[in-house]
C-alpha cells in the first residue's frame, strides 16, 4: 500500500481529504490514514465555511510545525 511505501522510506503520508468529510473505509475516517489529513472548506467543497481548511494529525511534530506555519512562521 502507499502507507507501507511511505513508512519503509520514512516519507510522511499527507492525505488529501478535501471532499471526504465524514467518509469512512473499514470504520476508519478519511483524514486519519496517513501522518496528516488535509480538509478544504472552500465554497466549492462538500462542507464550506467561506474559505479555509483543517489539518488533522496524531503526530506532535507535524502539529507543532503546522501551528508555526499557520502564522507565517511566527513561534
GROMACS .gro file of N, CA and C in nm:
model
  225
    1UNK      N    1   0.083  -0.119   0.000
    1UNK     CA    2   0.000   0.000   0.000
    1UNK      C    3   0.088   0.125   0.000
    2UNK      N    4   0.027   0.237  -0.029
    2UNK     CA    5   0.103   0.362  -0.026
    2UNK      C    6   0.155   0.392   0.114
    3UNK      N    7   0.077   0.355   0.217
    3UNK     CA    8   0.122   0.374   0.354
    3UNK      C    9   0.249   0.295   0.384
    4UNK      N   10   0.255   0.172   0.339
    4UNK     CA   11   0.374   0.089   0.360
    4UNK      C   12   0.495   0.146   0.287
    5UNK      N   13   0.474   0.192   0.164
    5UNK     CA   14   0.583   0.252   0.086
    5UNK      C   15   0.639   0.373   0.160
    6UNK      N   16   0.551   0.459   0.208
    6UNK     CA   17   0.594   0.578   0.281
    6UNK      C   18   0.668   0.542   0.409
    7UNK      N   19   0.613   0.449   0.487
    7UNK     CA   20   0.679   0.408   0.612
    7UNK      C   21   0.817   0.349   0.585
    8UNK      N   22   0.829   0.264   0.484
    8UNK     CA   23   0.957   0.200   0.452
    8UNK      C   24   1.063   0.299   0.408
    9UNK      N   25   1.021   0.415   0.359
    9UNK     CA   26   1.114   0.516   0.309
    9UNK      C   27   1.119   0.640   0.398
   10UNK      N   28   1.052   0.633   0.513
   10UNK     CA   29   1.045   0.746   0.607
   10UNK      C   30   0.993   0.873   0.540
   11UNK      N   31   0.890   0.858   0.457
   11UNK     CA   32   0.825   0.970   0.390
   11UNK      C   33   0.691   0.993   0.458
   12UNK      N   34   0.665   1.114   0.506
   12UNK     CA   35   0.534   1.141   0.567
   12UNK      C   36   0.422   1.125   0.464
   13UNK      N   37   0.314   1.064   0.505
   13UNK     CA   38   0.198   1.047   0.418
   13UNK      C   39   0.095   1.153   0.455
   14UNK      N   40   0.073   1.248   0.364
   14UNK     CA   41  -0.024   1.355   0.384
   14UNK      C   42  -0.145   1.324   0.297
   15UNK      N   43  -0.258   1.307   0.360
   15UNK     CA   44  -0.381   1.265   0.292
   15UNK      C   45  -0.467   1.385   0.253
   16UNK      N   46  -0.501   1.394   0.125
   16UNK     CA   47  -0.593   1.498   0.076
   16UNK      C   48  -0.735   1.445   0.093
   17UNK      N   49  -0.806   1.500   0.191
   17UNK     CA   50  -0.942   1.455   0.220
   17UNK      C   51  -1.043   1.569   0.195
   18UNK      N   52  -1.011   1.655   0.099
   18UNK     CA   53  -1.089   1.777   0.075
   18UNK      C   54  -1.237   1.751   0.050
   19UNK      N   55  -1.270   1.642  -0.016
   19UNK     CA   56  -1.410   1.610  -0.047
   19UNK      C   57  -1.461   1.491   0.034
   20UNK      N   58  -1.395   1.459   0.143
   20UNK     CA   59  -1.427   1.335   0.213
   20UNK      C   60  -1.471   1.353   0.358
   21UNK      N   61  -1.519   1.471   0.395
   21UNK     CA   62  -1.562   1.496   0.533
   21UNK      C   63  -1.661   1.389   0.579
   22UNK      N   64  -1.629   1.321   0.687
   22UNK     CA   65  -1.718   1.220   0.744
   22UNK      C   66  -1.714   1.084   0.677
   23UNK      N   67  -1.636   1.070   0.569
   23UNK     CA   68  -1.628   0.942   0.499
   23UNK      C   69  -1.547   0.841   0.579
   24UNK      N   70  -1.579   0.713   0.561
   24UNK     CA   71  -1.508   0.605   0.630
   24UNK      C   72  -1.473   0.494   0.532
   25UNK      N   73  -1.367   0.424   0.563
   25UNK     CA   74  -1.332   0.299   0.496
   25UNK      C   75  -1.297   0.202   0.607
   26UNK      N   76  -1.371   0.093   0.617
   26UNK     CA   77  -1.348  -0.007   0.722
   26UNK      C   78  -1.342   0.057   0.861
   27UNK      N   79  -1.438   0.142   0.892
   27UNK     CA   80  -1.450   0.209   1.022
   27UNK      C   81  -1.336   0.306   1.054
   28UNK      N   82  -1.260   0.347   0.954
   28UNK     CA   83  -1.156   0.448   0.975
   28UNK      C   84  -1.192   0.572   0.893
   29UNK      N   85  -1.194   0.687   0.959
   29UNK     CA   86  -1.235   0.811   0.893
   29UNK      C   87  -1.130   0.861   0.795
   30UNK      N   88  -1.178   0.922   0.688
   30UNK     CA   89  -1.090   0.992   0.594
   30UNK      C   90  -1.013   1.099   0.671
   31UNK      N   91  -0.889   1.115   0.636
   31UNK     CA   92  -0.803   1.211   0.705
   31UNK      C   93  -0.723   1.150   0.817
   32UNK      N   94  -0.743   1.019   0.843
   32UNK     CA   95  -0.672   0.954   0.953
   32UNK      C   96  -0.585   0.837   0.907
   33UNK      N   97  -0.568   0.821   0.777
   33UNK     CA   98  -0.490   0.708   0.726
   33UNK      C   99  -0.340   0.737   0.725
   34UNK      N  100  -0.303   0.861   0.706
   34UNK     CA  101  -0.162   0.897   0.698
   34UNK      C  102  -0.113   0.968   0.823
   35UNK      N  103  -0.002   1.038   0.807
   35UNK     CA  104   0.054   1.116   0.918
   35UNK      C  105  -0.026   1.243   0.942
   36UNK      N  106  -0.092   1.291   0.837
   36UNK     CA  107  -0.177   1.410   0.849
   36UNK      C  108  -0.285   1.403   0.742
   37UNK      N  109  -0.398   1.462   0.772
   37UNK     CA  110  -0.508   1.472   0.675
   37UNK      C  111  -0.541   1.618   0.653
   38UNK      N  112  -0.566   1.656   0.529
   38UNK     CA  113  -0.598   1.794   0.495
   38UNK      C  114  -0.741   1.802   0.443
   39UNK      N  115  -0.818   1.894   0.498
   39UNK     CA  116  -0.956   1.917   0.456
   39UNK      C  117  -0.969   2.060   0.408
   40UNK      N  118  -1.047   2.082   0.304
   40UNK     CA  119  -1.070   2.215   0.250
   40UNK      C  120  -1.213   2.259   0.279
   41UNK      N  121  -1.228   2.386   0.314
   41UNK     CA  122  -1.361   2.443   0.338
   41UNK      C  123  -1.395   2.550   0.234
   42UNK      N  124  -1.329   2.544   0.118
   42UNK     CA  125  -1.355   2.640   0.010
   42UNK      C  126  -1.500   2.626  -0.036
   43UNK      N  127  -1.561   2.733  -0.089
   43UNK     CA  128  -1.704   2.729  -0.126
   43UNK      C  129  -1.746   2.617  -0.221
   44UNK      N  130  -1.655   2.565  -0.302
   44UNK     CA  131  -1.693   2.458  -0.395
   44UNK      C  132  -1.681   2.319  -0.336
   45UNK      N  133  -1.640   2.309  -0.211
   45UNK     CA  134  -1.621   2.178  -0.147
   45UNK      C  135  -1.750   2.130  -0.081
   46UNK      N  136  -1.748   2.008  -0.031
   46UNK     CA  137  -1.865   1.945   0.030
   46UNK      C  138  -1.913   2.023   0.152
   47UNK      N  139  -1.822   2.065   0.236
   47UNK     CA  140  -1.855   2.141   0.357
   47UNK      C  141  -1.781   2.274   0.347
   48UNK      N  142  -1.852   2.385   0.364
   48UNK     CA  143  -1.788   2.515   0.345
   48UNK      C  144  -1.796   2.601   0.470
   49UNK      N  145  -1.700   2.692   0.479
   49UNK     CA  146  -1.702   2.797   0.581
   49UNK      C  147  -1.667   2.930   0.516
   50UNK      N  148  -1.680   2.937   0.386
   50UNK     CA  149  -1.638   3.054   0.310
   50UNK      C  150  -1.501   3.029   0.250
   51UNK      N  151  -1.406   2.999   0.334
   51UNK     CA  152  -1.272   2.960   0.291
   51UNK      C  153  -1.202   2.892   0.407
   52UNK      N  154  -1.081   2.852   0.385
   52UNK     CA  155  -1.001   2.793   0.493
   52UNK      C  156  -0.989   2.642   0.480
   53UNK      N  157  -0.936   2.583   0.583
   53UNK     CA  158  -0.915   2.439   0.583
   53UNK      C  159  -0.881   2.389   0.721
   54UNK      N  160  -0.851   2.260   0.727
   54UNK     CA  161  -0.821   2.197   0.856
   54UNK      C  162  -0.718   2.088   0.832
   55UNK      N  163  -0.626   2.076   0.925
   55UNK     CA  164  -0.525   1.971   0.923
   55UNK      C  165  -0.550   1.882   1.044
   56UNK      N  166  -0.554   1.751   1.023
   56UNK     CA  167  -0.568   1.656   1.133
   56UNK      C  168  -0.442   1.571   1.141
   57UNK      N  169  -0.396   1.544   1.262
   57UNK     CA  170  -0.278   1.461   1.281
   57UNK      C  171  -0.270   1.411   1.425
   58UNK      N  172  -0.206   1.299   1.444
   58UNK     CA  173  -0.172   1.248   1.577
   58UNK      C  174  -0.023   1.264   1.603
   59UNK      N  175   0.047   1.328   1.510
   59UNK     CA  176   0.192   1.345   1.517
   59UNK      C  177   0.223   1.482   1.578
   60UNK      N  178   0.282   1.484   1.696
   60UNK     CA  179   0.311   1.610   1.765
   60UNK      C  180   0.405   1.700   1.686
   61UNK      N  181   0.502   1.643   1.618
   61UNK     CA  182   0.598   1.722   1.540
   61UNK      C  183   0.528   1.793   1.423
   62UNK      N  184   0.443   1.721   1.352
   62UNK     CA  185   0.368   1.781   1.241
   62UNK      C  186   0.273   1.888   1.294
   63UNK      N  187   0.207   1.860   1.405
   63UNK     CA  188   0.113   1.957   1.464
   63UNK      C  189   0.184   2.086   1.502
   64UNK      N  190   0.300   2.076   1.564
   64UNK     CA  191   0.374   2.196   1.604
   64UNK      C  192   0.421   2.274   1.482
   65UNK      N  193   0.470   2.205   1.381
   65UNK     CA  194   0.514   2.273   1.257
   65UNK      C  195   0.396   2.344   1.192
   66UNK      N  196   0.280   2.282   1.189
   66UNK     CA  197   0.160   2.343   1.131
   66UNK      C  198   0.119   2.467   1.209
   67UNK      N  199   0.129   2.462   1.341
   67UNK     CA  200   0.094   2.580   1.423
   67UNK      C  201   0.185   2.698   1.390
   68UNK      N  202   0.312   2.670   1.368
   68UNK     CA  203   0.407   2.776   1.333
   68UNK      C  204   0.376   2.830   1.193
   69UNK      N  205   0.353   2.743   1.098
   69UNK     CA  206   0.329   2.785   0.959
   69UNK      C  207   0.197   2.860   0.941
   70UNK      N  208   0.097   2.833   1.024
   70UNK     CA  209  -0.033   2.899   1.008
   70UNK      C  210  -0.023   3.049   1.033
   71UNK      N  211   0.083   3.091   1.104
   71UNK     CA  212   0.101   3.233   1.134
   71UNK      C  213   0.231   3.285   1.071
   72UNK      N  214   0.253   3.252   0.945
   72UNK     CA  215   0.369   3.299   0.868
   72UNK      C  216   0.502   3.269   0.936
   73UNK      N  217   0.511   3.157   1.004
   73UNK     CA  218   0.636   3.113   1.064
   73UNK      C  219   0.667   3.171   1.200
   74UNK      N  220   0.574   3.246   1.258
   74UNK     CA  221   0.598   3.304   1.390
   74UNK      C  222   0.573   3.199   1.498
   75UNK      N  223   0.667   3.191   1.592
   75UNK     CA  224   0.650   3.094   1.701
   75UNK      C  225   0.583   3.158   1.820
   0.00000   0.00000   0.00000
